[in-house]
Protein backbone atom coordinates (compact mmCIF):
# COMPACT_ATOMS: atom_id res chain seq x y z
CA MET A 1 62.79 -17.55 57.56
CA ALA A 2 63.87 -20.84 57.08
CA SER A 3 63.45 -23.92 59.44
CA PRO A 4 66.07 -26.60 60.09
CA ASP A 5 64.20 -29.01 57.96
CA GLY A 6 64.30 -26.47 54.83
CA THR A 7 60.46 -25.41 54.90
CA SER A 8 59.65 -21.65 55.32
CA SER A 9 58.34 -20.84 58.54
CA GLY A 10 55.09 -19.52 57.24
CA SER A 11 54.34 -22.94 55.75
CA SER A 12 52.97 -24.39 59.09
CA HIS A 13 50.25 -21.53 58.63
CA PRO A 14 46.99 -23.11 57.64
CA LEU A 15 46.08 -20.55 54.92
CA ASN A 16 49.40 -20.98 53.45
CA SER A 17 49.25 -24.72 53.35
CA GLY A 18 48.15 -25.66 49.84
CA SER A 19 48.05 -21.98 49.14
CA GLY A 20 48.33 -22.21 45.54
CA GLU A 21 45.37 -24.41 44.82
CA ASP A 22 43.36 -22.66 47.57
CA LEU A 23 44.13 -19.34 46.28
CA GLN A 24 43.09 -20.26 42.69
CA ALA A 25 40.03 -21.78 43.89
CA ILE A 26 39.15 -18.66 45.82
CA MET A 27 39.99 -16.46 42.69
CA HIS A 28 37.98 -18.59 40.84
CA GLN A 29 34.76 -18.23 42.87
CA LYS A 30 35.51 -14.68 43.00
CA LYS A 31 35.73 -14.68 39.14
CA LEU A 32 32.53 -16.62 38.75
CA LYS A 33 30.75 -14.72 41.05
CA ARG A 34 31.93 -11.47 39.38
CA MET A 35 30.87 -13.01 36.03
CA ILE A 36 27.38 -14.01 37.24
CA SER A 37 26.82 -10.45 38.88
CA ASN A 38 27.91 -8.83 35.55
CA ARG A 39 25.68 -11.05 33.50
CA GLU A 40 22.93 -10.01 35.88
CA SER A 41 23.62 -6.35 35.90
CA ALA A 42 23.68 -6.67 31.95
CA ARG A 43 20.22 -8.52 32.00
CA ARG A 44 18.91 -5.79 34.07
CA SER A 45 20.23 -2.96 31.80
CA ARG A 46 19.04 -4.86 28.80
CA MET A 47 15.49 -5.24 30.21
CA ARG A 48 15.41 -1.21 31.26
CA LYS A 49 16.60 -0.40 27.80
CA GLN A 50 13.94 -2.53 26.21
CA GLN A 51 11.49 -0.94 28.65
CA HIS A 52 12.44 2.48 27.58
CA VAL A 53 12.23 1.57 24.14
CA ASP A 54 8.56 0.14 24.51
CA GLU A 55 7.69 3.39 26.23
CA LEU A 56 9.13 5.61 23.53
CA MET A 57 7.31 3.52 21.00
CA ALA A 58 4.08 3.87 22.72
CA GLN A 59 4.83 7.42 23.19
CA ALA A 60 5.48 7.82 19.29
CA ASN A 61 2.24 6.08 18.48
CA GLN A 62 0.17 8.38 20.75
CA LEU A 63 1.76 11.30 19.28
CA ARG A 64 1.11 10.13 15.76
CA LYS A 65 -2.67 9.54 16.94
CA GLU A 66 -2.83 12.99 18.14
CA ASN A 67 -1.16 14.39 15.03
CA ARG A 68 -3.74 12.69 12.99
CA GLN A 69 -6.68 14.23 15.19
CA LEU A 70 -4.94 17.61 14.95
CA LEU A 71 -4.62 17.50 11.28
CA THR A 72 -8.12 16.28 10.98
CA ASN A 73 -9.29 19.05 13.06
CA LEU A 74 -7.37 21.54 11.19
CA SER A 75 -8.79 20.38 7.82
CA LEU A 76 -12.36 20.56 9.47
CA THR A 77 -11.57 24.24 10.72
CA LYS A 78 -10.26 25.24 7.40
CA GLN A 79 -13.51 24.12 5.68
CA HIS A 80 -15.75 25.75 8.40
CA TYR A 81 -13.51 29.05 7.88
CA ALA A 82 -13.94 28.89 3.85
CA ALA A 83 -17.70 28.41 4.64
CA VAL A 84 -18.04 31.26 6.87
CA GLU A 85 -15.74 33.48 4.85
CA TYR A 86 -17.92 32.82 1.75
CA GLU A 87 -21.18 33.52 3.87
CA ASN A 88 -19.55 36.77 5.29
CA SER A 89 -18.88 38.09 1.62
CA VAL A 90 -22.54 37.09 0.65
CA LEU A 91 -23.73 39.20 3.65
CA TRP A 92 -21.60 42.01 2.85
CA ALA A 93 -22.67 41.95 -0.64
CA GLN A 94 -26.27 41.85 0.47
CA VAL A 95 -25.45 44.82 2.87
CA MET A 96 -24.15 46.88 0.32
CA GLU A 97 -27.21 46.13 -2.11
CA LEU A 98 -29.44 46.91 0.80
CA SER A 99 -27.75 50.12 1.65
CA SER A 100 -28.13 51.14 -1.98
CA ARG A 101 -31.71 50.26 -1.90
CA LEU A 102 -32.14 52.13 1.42
CA GLN A 103 -30.43 55.31 -0.30
CA SER A 104 -32.57 55.06 -3.16
CA LEU A 105 -35.58 54.70 -1.30
CA ASP A 106 -34.72 57.57 1.28
CA GLU A 107 -34.03 59.87 -2.05
CA ILE A 108 -37.62 59.16 -3.23
CA LEU A 109 -38.95 59.93 0.24
CA ASP A 110 -37.13 63.21 0.22
CA TYR A 111 -38.45 63.71 -3.19
CA LEU A 112 -41.97 62.86 -2.03
CA ASN A 113 -41.91 65.02 1.04
CA VAL A 114 -40.81 68.05 -0.79
CA SER A 115 -43.46 67.31 -3.50
CA ASN A 116 -46.04 66.63 -0.56
CA MET A 117 -45.35 70.10 0.95
CA SER A 118 -46.24 71.78 -2.28
CA VAL A 119 -49.23 69.54 -2.88
CA ALA A 120 -50.63 69.98 0.80
CA ASP A 121 -50.48 73.80 0.31
CA THR A 122 -52.89 73.35 -2.50
CA SER A 123 -54.90 70.39 -1.43
CA PRO A 124 -58.58 71.18 0.18
CA SER A 125 -57.74 68.80 3.10
CA GLY A 126 -54.52 70.22 3.65
CA ALA A 127 -52.81 66.78 4.28
CA TRP A 128 -51.20 64.25 2.16
CA ASN A 129 -52.05 60.26 2.75
CA CYS A 130 -48.57 58.76 3.02
CA SER A 131 -49.55 55.68 5.18
CA TYR A 132 -47.96 53.21 2.59
CA MET A 133 -44.70 55.11 3.18
CA ASN A 134 -44.37 53.89 6.80
CA LYS A 135 -44.56 50.26 6.07
CA PRO A 136 -41.36 48.24 6.13
CA ILE A 137 -39.97 47.01 2.83
CA MET A 138 -39.65 43.10 2.79
CA ALA A 139 -36.71 41.58 0.50
CA SER A 140 -35.44 38.08 0.66
CA ALA A 141 -31.66 37.60 -0.07
CA ASP A 142 -32.73 35.16 -2.65
CA SER A 143 -34.09 37.90 -4.83
CA MET A 144 -30.75 39.83 -4.75
CA PHE A 145 -28.31 37.00 -5.65
CA TYR A 146 -28.30 34.14 -7.98
CA TYR A 147 -25.64 31.64 -7.47
C-alpha cells in the first residue's frame, strides 16, 4: 500500500531499505562463496584424479615387472624342460639298448643251460662250473652312445 507521502508501506522495513544494493551485495557474496567452493571441489577432484592416475601407473609398473619375471621363469622352465626331455630320450635309448643286450644274454644263458645239461650228463663230476654266469654285467652309458 501507498502512504500519504508516496512511499510504499514496506519501505520503512530495514531489509527493504537500500534493498537493491544490499541484495546485490548478498548475491555477490553468495556467488563468491559458491565460486570458491566450486574451485575447492574441483581442486580436490583433480587431486583425487591425479592420485588415481599415480596408483594406476604404479600398478602398471608392478605388473610389467611381474610380467618380465614370469617371462624369465617361463624361459628358464622351457630350457629345463628341453634338457629333461633330451635326458629322458637318452635314458629311453639306453633302456632299449640294455633290454636288447639283456635279451641277448638271456638267449646265451638259455643256450648254455641247455648245453650244460647235455654236458653234465657226460662229465665225470656231474656238474658244470658256471660261477662266471652269476656276476653282474657292468656297462657305462658312455660306451653305448656317442654324442
